[in-house]
Amino acid sequence: MAFDGLFTKAMTSELQQLLTGRISKVHQPNQLELLLHVRAQGKNHKLLISIHPSYSRIHLTNTANVNPSEPPMFCMLLRKHIEGGVITAVEQHGSDRLIILRIRARNEIGDEIERELHVEMMGRHSNIILVDAERDMILDSLKHLPPSVNSYRTILPGQDYKFPPSQDKQDPFAADADFSGLTDKEIVSRFAGFSPLTAKELNYRLEQDPDSAAAFLQEFTAEKPKGFYVEQQGKSYFSATQLTHLEQDNMQFDNLSELLDRIYYAKAERDRVKQQAGDLERWLQNEIAKLKLKLKKLQKEQDQAQKRDQLQLNGELIMANLHTIKKGMKQAEVVNYYNEETVTITLDPRKTPIENSQKYYSRYQKAKTAVVKTHEQIEKTEEDIRYFELLMQQVQQAGLSDIEEIREELAEQGYMKAQKSKKKKKPQKPNVEHYVSSTGIPISVGKNNKQNDYVTFKVASKSDTWLHTKDIPGSHVIIHSPDPDEDTVLEAASIAAYFSKARESASVPVDYTDVRQVKKPSGAKPGFVIYFEQKTVYVTPDEDLVLKLKK
């Protein structure tokens, strides 16, 4: 990754389209992110600002965010100071990873005020700070830093704002900047804005053409910069310039915001879900482990109970040899008339031969009943394991809203206690995801059991097309068309494979059939169905395709 000073410069250029834009809404989806809705130059924009320690960034986004029912205090403060305000400037501070949004707004009595939103993207030191531009005073920040934590910069309401300490590096855009003969490390240590990745790319180009430095730097000052992304040996790299020193081909994006949405959204979403669902994932893991242990014990009991046939035979052989067996004997050797082999039978010397025979018959009947009951328990335990493994797969691929529905489902099924809430929630419809195929046909996807039941039996028409990975836990996918074209079927199948346990596999089998052929057995758990007259296609999950088709 490389959200360095040079990338920040390119992003500053891209965000110039927000100039004269009015901030219509301010949201804080979670403790690390802000979302500003801006109407600028006849278009609606969503500006995402994150101070995540690993994913700190600022860019325009097209992705949907779930906002809390009650906005946090910092969000309320921003609404008071900048909502309705106009963005007058978007500037980078030197070559640092710091972007300043200058905003002209009005206070409660209508007087004009000047505010600045300082976005510091510096890894674990990232922060968002609201500054009174006239007094150069901090009004508040997303993270507070008292003097005991940072003696150089105190970030608290009412304190004077001070920029992060300067690193005293040379300006790479200065006319006298000379990179010749420098190693990657020397470029990073001498010139502002360079990360090791960007320095390595510059040196690689200088080896090809000693005069290419100026052209290289100009790519970061382009009015409409493009984004480049490379995955190599399990690592991700991005920049506002093509990364020619890497072996893999660059994936190109029309702008930097599309690039960052592609790279960060799924990762940041997954990180947020882990924070919210860590306890749920651990609970499911524990339940699956307990059920598997129970299954082993039941299978052992069943193996023992299946020896019942020997008990029945012992009873028969005692009755057949009453003339040779006497009370007081501890064992008897008799001939098994089924195979002519001699069998030794243990006897209770206190009982008569008939009583010993009846004892074996009684034990046989108990074992026979135990086999039936144990078999039923094994089936129930195996069903529970499949159910919890399905939920585990759904949790691992869930969004924030999906997690809440999974918790509700477990409470409704009696596995967990329902979470208490001060406010009574109105019943809400499950929030299914929507996609559009390349030929314009709408597609709906359920990402948990509640959504699966809803999308299949409430949203879909009987003539629509239903898809699901074959014998693999996954999502219900609906193509809203009775006769979809081949491309749409393959795209919907790719979505089904992506939202399944086989996400990382190749050539995944996906069944599809008419919705009318999908039935829910009486008493079945949420999300469980049976289906008929299906056809099967084989696809390889493609994340880029899924993101491209998302509505």
Coordinates of C-alpha atoms in Angstrom, one line a residue:
M1 CA 0.0 0.0 0.0
A2 CA 1.2 3.5 -0.6
F3 CA -1.1 6.4 0.7
D4 CA 2.0 8.5 0.9
G5 CA 2.5 12.2 0.4
L6 CA 2.7 12.0 -3.4
F7 CA -0.6 10.0 -3.4
T8 CA -2.1 12.6 -1.1
K9 CA -1.1 15.3 -3.6
A10 CA -2.9 13.4 -6.4
M11 CA -6.0 12.9 -4.2
T12 CA -6.0 16.6 -3.4
S13 CA -6.2 17.3 -7.1
E14 CA -9.1 14.9 -7.5
L15 CA -11.0 16.4 -4.7
Q16 CA -11.0 19.9 -6.3
Q17 CA -14.3 18.9 -7.8
L18 CA -15.8 19.5 -4.3
L19 CA -15.0 23.2 -4.5
T20 CA -18.1 25.5 -4.0
G21 CA -19.9 22.3 -2.9
R22 CA -22.4 22.5 0.0
I23 CA -22.2 20.0 2.8
S24 CA -25.8 18.7 3.1
K25 CA -25.3 15.8 5.5
V26 CA -22.7 14.7 8.0
H27 CA -22.7 11.1 9.2
Q28 CA -20.3 9.1 11.4
P29 CA -20.9 5.4 10.5
N30 CA -18.5 4.2 13.3
Q31 CA -15.8 5.6 15.6
L32 CA -13.2 5.7 12.9
E33 CA -15.1 7.1 9.9
L34 CA -16.9 10.2 8.7
L35 CA -19.1 10.5 5.6
L36 CA -19.9 14.0 4.2
H37 CA -22.6 14.3 1.6
V38 CA -21.7 17.2 -0.7
R39 CA -23.6 18.8 -3.6
A40 CA -21.0 20.3 -5.9
Q41 CA -21.1 21.4 -9.6
G42 CA -24.5 19.8 -10.1
K43 CA -23.6 16.4 -8.7
N44 CA -24.0 14.6 -5.4
H45 CA -20.9 13.3 -3.8
K46 CA -20.1 11.2 -0.7
L47 CA -16.7 12.0 0.8
L48 CA -15.4 9.2 3.0
I49 CA -12.8 10.0 5.7
S50 CA -11.2 7.2 7.7
I51 CA -8.6 7.3 10.4
H52 CA -8.4 3.5 10.6
P53 CA -4.8 2.6 11.7
S54 CA -4.3 0.4 8.7
Y55 CA -6.8 1.9 6.2
S56 CA -6.6 5.7 6.9
R57 CA -7.7 7.6 3.8
I58 CA -9.9 10.2 2.2
H59 CA -11.8 9.8 -1.1
L60 CA -15.2 9.9 -2.8
T61 CA -17.2 6.7 -2.5
N62 CA -20.2 5.1 -4.1
T63 CA -20.6 2.4 -1.4
A64 CA -23.5 2.4 1.0
N65 CA -22.8 2.8 4.7
V66 CA -24.9 1.8 7.7
N67 CA -25.2 4.7 10.2
P68 CA -26.0 4.3 13.9
S69 CA -29.5 5.2 15.1
E70 CA -28.0 7.9 17.4
P71 CA -25.1 10.0 16.0
P72 CA -21.9 10.2 18.2
M73 CA -21.0 13.5 19.9
F74 CA -18.3 14.4 17.3
C75 CA -20.8 13.9 14.5
M76 CA -23.3 16.2 16.3
L77 CA -20.6 18.9 16.7
L78 CA -19.7 18.7 13.0
R79 CA -23.4 19.1 12.0
K80 CA -23.6 22.2 14.2
H81 CA -20.5 23.8 12.6
I82 CA -20.2 22.6 9.0
E83 CA -23.5 21.2 7.9
G84 CA -24.9 23.6 5.3
G85 CA -21.4 25.1 4.8
V86 CA -19.6 25.6 1.5
I87 CA -16.2 24.0 0.8
T88 CA -13.9 26.9 -0.3
A89 CA -10.6 25.1 -0.6
V90 CA -9.1 21.5 -0.5
E91 CA -5.4 21.8 0.2
Q92 CA -2.5 19.6 1.1
H93 CA -0.2 20.7 3.9
G94 CA 3.3 20.7 2.2
S95 CA 3.9 17.1 1.1
D96 CA 2.5 15.6 4.2
R97 CA -0.4 13.1 4.4
L98 CA -2.6 15.9 5.6
I99 CA -5.5 17.4 3.7
I100 CA -7.4 20.5 4.9
L101 CA -11.0 21.2 3.9
R102 CA -11.7 24.9 4.3
I103 CA -15.4 25.5 4.9
R104 CA -17.5 28.7 5.1
A105 CA -20.6 28.3 7.1
R106 CA -23.0 30.2 9.4
N107 CA -23.5 29.9 13.2
E108 CA -26.8 29.8 15.1
I109 CA -27.4 33.5 14.8
G110 CA -26.6 33.6 11.1
D111 CA -23.1 35.1 11.3
E112 CA -20.5 33.8 8.8
I113 CA -17.8 31.5 10.2
E114 CA -14.7 29.9 8.8
R115 CA -14.0 26.3 9.8
E116 CA -11.2 23.9 8.8
L117 CA -11.4 20.1 8.8
H118 CA -7.9 18.7 9.1
V119 CA -7.6 15.1 7.9
E120 CA -4.3 13.6 9.1
M121 CA -3.7 10.2 7.5
M122 CA -0.7 8.9 9.4
G123 CA -1.4 5.3 10.2
R124 CA -2.1 4.8 13.9
H125 CA -1.6 8.5 14.5
S126 CA -4.4 9.4 12.0
N127 CA -7.0 12.0 13.2
I128 CA -9.8 14.3 12.1
I129 CA -9.6 17.7 13.7
L130 CA -12.2 20.5 13.5
V131 CA -10.4 23.9 13.7
D132 CA -11.8 27.4 14.2
A133 CA -9.8 29.1 11.3
E134 CA -10.2 32.6 12.7
R135 CA -8.7 31.7 16.1
D136 CA -6.6 28.8 14.9
M137 CA -8.2 26.9 17.8
I138 CA -9.2 23.2 18.0
L139 CA -13.0 22.9 18.5
D140 CA -12.8 19.1 18.8
S141 CA -11.3 16.0 17.2
L142 CA -12.1 12.4 16.6
K143 CA -9.2 11.3 18.8
H144 CA -8.0 13.3 21.8
L145 CA -4.3 13.6 22.7
P146 CA -3.6 15.0 26.1
P147 CA -0.1 16.4 27.1
S148 CA 0.6 13.1 28.9
V149 CA 0.3 11.3 25.6
N150 CA 1.9 13.8 23.2
S151 CA 3.9 16.6 24.8
Y152 CA 4.6 18.3 21.4
R153 CA 1.0 18.4 20.2
T154 CA -2.0 18.6 22.5
I155 CA -5.2 17.7 20.6
L156 CA -8.0 18.8 22.9
P157 CA -11.0 21.2 22.5
G158 CA -9.8 24.8 23.2
Q159 CA -6.2 24.2 22.5
D160 CA -4.2 26.0 19.8
Y161 CA -3.9 23.9 16.6
K162 CA -0.3 22.9 15.8
F163 CA 0.7 21.1 12.6
P164 CA 2.5 17.7 13.0
P165 CA 6.3 18.2 13.3
S166 CA 8.1 18.9 10.1
Q167 CA 10.5 16.3 8.9
D168 CA 12.8 18.9 7.2
K169 CA 12.9 17.1 3.9
Q170 CA 13.4 18.6 0.4
D171 CA 10.5 19.4 -1.8
P172 CA 10.6 16.8 -4.7
F173 CA 8.9 19.3 -7.0
A174 CA 11.5 22.0 -6.5
A175 CA 13.6 22.9 -9.6
D176 CA 16.8 21.8 -8.0
A177 CA 15.6 18.4 -6.9
D178 CA 18.1 15.8 -8.0
F179 CA 17.4 12.1 -7.5
S180 CA 20.3 10.7 -9.6
G181 CA 22.6 8.2 -7.9
L182 CA 20.3 7.8 -4.8
T183 CA 19.1 4.5 -3.4
D184 CA 15.5 3.9 -2.6
K185 CA 16.1 4.6 1.1
E186 CA 18.0 7.8 0.4
I187 CA 15.1 9.1 -1.7
V188 CA 12.7 8.4 1.1
S189 CA 14.9 10.0 3.8
R190 CA 15.8 13.1 1.7
F191 CA 12.5 14.0 -0.2
A192 CA 9.1 14.7 1.3
G193 CA 6.1 12.6 0.2
F194 CA 8.0 9.4 -0.9
S195 CA 7.2 5.9 0.4
P196 CA 9.5 3.0 -0.3
L197 CA 7.2 1.8 -3.0
T198 CA 7.2 5.2 -4.8
A199 CA 10.9 5.6 -4.5
K200 CA 11.5 2.1 -5.9
E201 CA 9.3 2.9 -8.9
L202 CA 11.2 6.2 -9.5
N203 CA 14.6 4.5 -9.4
Y204 CA 13.3 1.8 -11.8
R205 CA 12.3 4.4 -14.3
L206 CA 15.5 6.4 -13.9
E207 CA 17.4 3.2 -14.8
Q208 CA 15.5 3.1 -18.1
D209 CA 15.6 6.9 -18.7
P210 CA 17.8 9.2 -16.5
D211 CA 15.6 12.2 -17.5
S212 CA 12.2 10.7 -16.5
A213 CA 11.9 12.2 -12.9
A214 CA 9.9 15.2 -14.0
A215 CA 7.4 13.2 -16.0
F216 CA 7.1 10.8 -13.1
L217 CA 6.2 13.6 -10.7
Q218 CA 3.8 15.2 -13.1
E219 CA 1.6 12.2 -12.8
F220 CA 0.9 13.1 -9.2
T221 CA -0.2 16.6 -10.1
A222 CA -2.5 15.7 -13.0
E223 CA -5.9 17.4 -12.9
K224 CA -7.6 14.0 -13.2
P225 CA -5.2 11.4 -11.8
K226 CA -5.7 7.7 -12.6
G227 CA -5.3 4.9 -10.1
F228 CA -3.2 1.7 -10.5
Y229 CA -3.4 -1.5 -8.5
V230 CA -1.3 -4.6 -8.4
E231 CA -1.6 -7.8 -6.4
Q232 CA 1.7 -9.7 -6.2
Q233 CA 2.7 -12.7 -4.0
G234 CA -0.3 -12.1 -1.7
K235 CA 0.4 -8.4 -1.2
S236 CA -1.5 -5.4 -2.6
Y237 CA 0.1 -2.2 -4.0
F238 CA -1.5 0.9 -5.4
S239 CA -0.4 4.3 -6.6
A240 CA -1.4 7.3 -8.8
T241 CA 1.3 6.2 -11.3
Q242 CA 1.8 2.9 -13.0
L243 CA 4.0 0.5 -11.0
T244 CA 6.2 -0.7 -13.8
H245 CA 8.8 -2.2 -11.5
L246 CA 6.4 -4.9 -10.3
E247 CA 6.1 -8.1 -12.4
Q248 CA 2.3 -8.3 -12.4
D249 CA 0.1 -6.3 -14.8
N250 CA -1.4 -3.1 -13.3
M251 CA -5.2 -2.9 -12.9
Q252 CA -6.1 0.7 -14.0
F253 CA -9.0 2.8 -12.6
D254 CA -10.4 6.0 -14.0
N255 CA -9.8 7.8 -10.7
L256 CA -8.3 7.4 -7.3
S257 CA -11.6 7.1 -5.5
E258 CA -12.7 4.1 -7.5
L259 CA -9.3 2.6 -6.8
L260 CA -9.6 3.0 -3.0
D261 CA -13.2 1.8 -3.0
R262 CA -12.0 -1.3 -4.7
I263 CA -9.1 -1.9 -2.3
Y264 CA -10.3 -0.8 1.0
Y265 CA -14.1 -1.1 1.2
A266 CA -14.2 -4.9 1.6
K267 CA -11.2 -4.9 4.0
A268 CA -12.5 -2.1 6.1
E269 CA -16.0 -3.6 6.2
R270 CA -14.6 -6.9 7.2
D271 CA -12.6 -5.2 10.0
R272 CA -15.7 -3.5 11.3
V273 CA -17.7 -6.7 11.2
K274 CA -14.9 -8.5 13.2
Q275 CA -15.1 -5.9 15.9
Q276 CA -18.9 -6.2 16.0
A277 CA -19.1 -10.0 15.5
G278 CA -16.0 -11.3 17.3
D279 CA -18.1 -12.7 20.2
L280 CA -20.6 -14.3 17.8
E281 CA -17.8 -16.0 15.8
R282 CA -16.3 -17.3 19.0
W283 CA -19.7 -18.6 20.2
L284 CA -20.3 -20.4 16.9
Q285 CA -16.8 -22.0 17.0
N286 CA -17.4 -23.2 20.6
E287 CA -20.9 -24.6 19.7
I288 CA -19.5 -26.4 16.6
A289 CA -16.6 -27.9 18.7
K290 CA -19.1 -29.1 21.4
L291 CA -21.4 -30.6 18.8
K292 CA -18.5 -32.5 17.1
L293 CA -17.5 -33.9 20.5
K294 CA -21.1 -35.0 21.1
L295 CA -21.2 -36.6 17.7
K296 CA -18.1 -38.7 18.5
K297 CA -19.7 -39.9 21.7
L298 CA -23.0 -40.8 20.0
Q299 CA -21.2 -42.7 17.3
K300 CA -19.3 -44.6 19.9
E301 CA -22.6 -45.5 21.7
Q302 CA -24.1 -46.5 18.4
D303 CA -21.1 -48.8 17.7
Q304 CA -21.6 -50.5 21.0
A305 CA -25.4 -50.7 20.6
Q306 CA -24.9 -52.4 17.2
K307 CA -23.5 -55.4 19.0
R308 CA -27.1 -56.2 20.0
D309 CA -27.3 -59.1 17.5
Q310 CA -24.9 -61.1 19.7
L311 CA -27.1 -60.5 22.7
Q312 CA -30.1 -61.9 20.9
L313 CA -28.0 -64.9 19.7
N314 CA -26.8 -65.6 23.2
G315 CA -30.4 -65.7 24.4
E316 CA -31.4 -68.1 21.6
L317 CA -28.5 -70.4 22.2
I318 CA -29.2 -70.7 25.9
M319 CA -32.8 -71.7 25.2
A320 CA -31.6 -74.2 22.7
N321 CA -29.3 -75.8 25.2
L322 CA -31.4 -75.8 28.4
H323 CA -30.6 -79.5 28.8
T324 CA -26.9 -78.9 29.2
I325 CA -26.9 -75.6 31.1
K326 CA -27.5 -75.7 34.9
K327 CA -27.9 -73.0 37.5
G328 CA -24.6 -72.0 39.2
M329 CA -22.6 -72.2 35.9
K330 CA -20.5 -69.1 35.2
Q331 CA -20.2 -69.8 31.5
A332 CA -21.4 -72.3 28.9
E333 CA -19.8 -73.6 25.7
V334 CA -22.5 -74.2 23.1
V335 CA -22.5 -74.7 19.3
N336 CA -23.8 -71.8 17.2
Y337 CA -26.1 -73.7 14.8
Y338 CA -25.8 -70.9 12.2
N339 CA -22.2 -71.6 11.5
E340 CA -21.3 -74.7 13.5
E341 CA -18.7 -72.8 15.6
T342 CA -18.4 -73.2 19.4
V343 CA -19.4 -70.1 21.3
T344 CA -18.6 -69.3 25.0
I345 CA -21.5 -67.5 26.8
T346 CA -21.1 -65.7 30.1
L347 CA -23.8 -66.7 32.6
D348 CA -25.0 -65.3 36.0
P349 CA -24.6 -68.3 38.3
R350 CA -27.4 -67.0 40.6
K351 CA -29.9 -67.3 37.8
T352 CA -31.6 -70.2 36.1
P353 CA -30.8 -70.9 32.4
I354 CA -34.2 -69.4 31.4
E355 CA -33.5 -66.3 33.5
N356 CA -30.1 -65.9 31.9
S357 CA -31.7 -66.2 28.5
Q358 CA -34.4 -63.5 29.4
K359 CA -31.6 -61.2 30.6
Y360 CA -29.9 -61.4 27.2
Y361 CA -33.2 -60.8 25.5
S362 CA -33.8 -57.8 27.7
R363 CA -30.4 -56.3 27.0
Y364 CA -31.1 -56.9 23.3
Q365 CA -34.3 -54.9 23.4
K366 CA -32.6 -52.0 25.2
A367 CA -29.8 -52.0 22.7
K368 CA -32.3 -52.1 19.8
T369 CA -34.1 -49.0 21.3
A370 CA -30.8 -47.3 22.0
V371 CA -29.7 -47.7 18.3
V372 CA -32.9 -45.9 17.1
K373 CA -32.6 -43.1 19.6
T374 CA -28.9 -42.7 19.1
H375 CA -29.4 -42.6 15.3
E376 CA -32.0 -39.8 15.8
Q377 CA -29.6 -37.9 18.0
I378 CA -26.8 -38.3 15.5
E379 CA -29.0 -37.0 12.7
K380 CA -30.0 -34.0 14.9
T381 CA -26.4 -33.3 15.9
E382 CA -25.2 -33.5 12.3
E383 CA -28.0 -31.1 11.3
D384 CA -27.0 -28.6 14.0
I385 CA -23.3 -28.8 12.9
R386 CA -24.3 -28.0 9.3
Y387 CA -26.5 -25.2 10.5
F388 CA -23.8 -23.6 12.7
E389 CA -21.2 -24.1 10.0
L390 CA -23.6 -22.3 7.6
L391 CA -23.9 -19.4 10.1
M392 CA -20.2 -19.3 10.5
Q393 CA -19.7 -18.9 6.8
Q394 CA -22.4 -16.2 6.8
V395 CA -20.7 -14.3 9.6
Q396 CA -17.3 -14.5 7.9
Q397 CA -18.8 -12.9 4.7
A398 CA -21.4 -10.6 6.4
G399 CA -21.9 -6.9 6.5
L400 CA -22.7 -5.0 9.7
S401 CA -26.5 -5.1 9.1
D402 CA -26.3 -8.9 8.3
I403 CA -24.7 -9.6 11.8
E404 CA -27.7 -8.2 13.6
E405 CA -30.1 -10.4 11.6
I406 CA -28.0 -13.5 12.4
R407 CA -28.1 -12.7 16.1
E408 CA -31.9 -12.2 15.9
E409 CA -32.2 -15.6 14.1
L410 CA -30.2 -17.4 16.8
A411 CA -32.4 -15.8 19.5
E412 CA -35.6 -16.8 17.6
Q413 CA -34.3 -20.4 17.3
G414 CA -33.6 -20.5 21.1
Y415 CA -29.9 -20.8 20.9
M416 CA -29.0 -17.4 22.3
K417 CA -30.7 -14.8 24.5
A418 CA -32.1 -11.8 22.6
Q419 CA -30.1 -8.6 23.2
K420 CA -32.1 -6.1 25.3
S421 CA -32.6 -2.7 23.8
K422 CA -33.9 0.4 25.5
K423 CA -36.0 1.3 22.5
K424 CA -38.5 -1.0 20.9
K425 CA -37.5 -1.7 17.4
K426 CA -40.1 -1.7 14.6
P427 CA -40.1 -5.0 12.6
Q428 CA -37.9 -4.4 9.5
K429 CA -37.6 -6.2 6.3
P430 CA -34.3 -8.0 5.8
N431 CA -31.8 -5.8 3.9
V432 CA -31.0 -7.9 0.8
E433 CA -28.2 -6.8 -1.7
H434 CA -29.1 -5.9 -5.2
Y435 CA -27.0 -6.3 -8.4
V436 CA -27.6 -5.7 -12.1
S437 CA -26.3 -8.0 -14.8
S438 CA -24.3 -6.7 -17.8
T439 CA -27.5 -7.0 -19.8
G440 CA -29.5 -5.0 -17.4
I441 CA -31.4 -7.7 -15.5
P442 CA -31.8 -7.2 -11.7
I443 CA -30.4 -9.7 -9.3
S444 CA -31.1 -10.1 -5.6
V445 CA -28.9 -11.8 -3.0
G446 CA -29.5 -13.0 0.5
K447 CA -26.4 -13.1 2.7
N448 CA -27.9 -14.8 5.8
N449 CA -30.8 -17.2 6.5
K450 CA -33.4 -14.5 7.2
Q451 CA -32.5 -12.7 3.9
N452 CA -32.4 -16.1 2.0
D453 CA -36.0 -16.9 3.1
Y454 CA -37.1 -13.4 2.4
V455 CA -35.6 -13.1 -1.1
T456 CA -36.8 -16.6 -2.2
F457 CA -40.3 -16.7 -0.7
K458 CA -41.2 -13.0 -0.5
V459 CA -39.3 -11.0 -3.1
A460 CA -39.0 -13.4 -6.0
S461 CA -41.8 -14.3 -8.4
K462 CA -42.6 -17.9 -9.1
S463 CA -41.2 -17.5 -12.6
D464 CA -37.9 -15.9 -11.5
T465 CA -34.7 -17.9 -11.6
W466 CA -33.2 -19.2 -8.3
L467 CA -29.5 -20.1 -7.9
H468 CA -27.4 -21.8 -5.1
T469 CA -24.0 -23.5 -4.9
K470 CA -24.4 -27.2 -5.3
D471 CA -24.0 -29.0 -1.9
I472 CA -22.0 -26.0 -0.5
P473 CA -23.3 -23.6 2.1
G474 CA -24.0 -20.2 0.5
S475 CA -26.5 -17.5 -0.5
H476 CA -29.8 -17.7 -2.3
V477 CA -29.6 -15.6 -5.5
I478 CA -32.5 -14.6 -7.6
I479 CA -32.5 -13.4 -11.2
H480 CA -35.6 -11.4 -11.7
S481 CA -36.4 -12.9 -15.1
P482 CA -38.2 -16.1 -16.2
D483 CA -35.8 -16.5 -19.1
P484 CA -32.4 -14.9 -18.4
D485 CA -29.7 -14.8 -21.0
E486 CA -26.6 -17.0 -20.6
D487 CA -24.4 -14.1 -19.5
T488 CA -26.8 -13.2 -16.7
V489 CA -27.0 -16.8 -15.5
L490 CA -23.2 -17.0 -15.4
E491 CA -22.9 -13.6 -13.7
A492 CA -25.5 -14.6 -11.1
A493 CA -23.8 -17.9 -10.6
S494 CA -20.5 -16.1 -10.0
I495 CA -22.2 -14.0 -7.3
A496 CA -23.7 -17.2 -5.7
A497 CA -20.2 -18.8 -5.7
Y498 CA -18.6 -15.6 -4.3
F499 CA -21.1 -15.5 -1.4
S500 CA -20.5 -19.2 -0.5
K501 CA -18.0 -21.3 1.4
A502 CA -16.3 -21.9 -2.0
R503 CA -15.3 -18.2 -2.4
E504 CA -11.6 -19.1 -2.7
S505 CA -12.2 -22.2 -5.0
A506 CA -12.2 -22.6 -8.8
S507 CA -14.9 -24.2 -11.0
V508 CA -17.6 -24.1 -8.4
P509 CA -20.9 -25.9 -9.2
V510 CA -23.9 -23.7 -9.0
D511 CA -27.5 -25.1 -9.4
Y512 CA -30.3 -23.0 -10.9
T513 CA -34.0 -23.6 -11.4
D514 CA -37.3 -21.8 -11.4
V515 CA -38.4 -20.3 -8.0
R516 CA -41.6 -22.4 -8.2
Q517 CA -39.3 -25.5 -7.9
V518 CA -37.9 -24.4 -4.5
K519 CA -39.7 -25.6 -1.4
K520 CA -39.2 -25.2 2.3
P521 CA -39.9 -28.5 4.3
S522 CA -42.2 -28.2 7.2
G523 CA -40.2 -27.4 10.4
A524 CA -37.0 -26.7 8.5
K525 CA -34.5 -24.3 9.9
P526 CA -34.2 -20.8 8.4
G527 CA -32.6 -20.7 5.0
F528 CA -33.0 -24.5 4.4
V529 CA -34.8 -25.5 1.2
I530 CA -35.1 -28.4 -1.2
Y531 CA -35.4 -27.9 -5.0
F532 CA -36.1 -29.8 -8.2
E533 CA -35.5 -29.8 -11.9
Q534 CA -32.2 -27.9 -11.6
K535 CA -29.4 -27.4 -14.1
T536 CA -25.8 -26.8 -13.1
V537 CA -23.1 -24.4 -14.3
Y538 CA -19.5 -24.2 -13.2
V539 CA -18.0 -20.8 -12.4
T540 CA -15.0 -19.3 -10.6
P541 CA -15.8 -16.5 -8.1
D542 CA -14.6 -13.1 -9.3
E543 CA -14.6 -10.3 -6.8
D544 CA -14.1 -7.6 -9.5
L545 CA -17.2 -8.8 -11.3
V546 CA -19.3 -8.8 -8.1
L547 CA -18.2 -5.3 -7.3
K548 CA -18.8 -4.2 -10.9
L549 CA -22.4 -5.6 -10.9
K550 CA -23.4 -4.2 -7.5
K551 CA -26.2 -1.7 -7.7

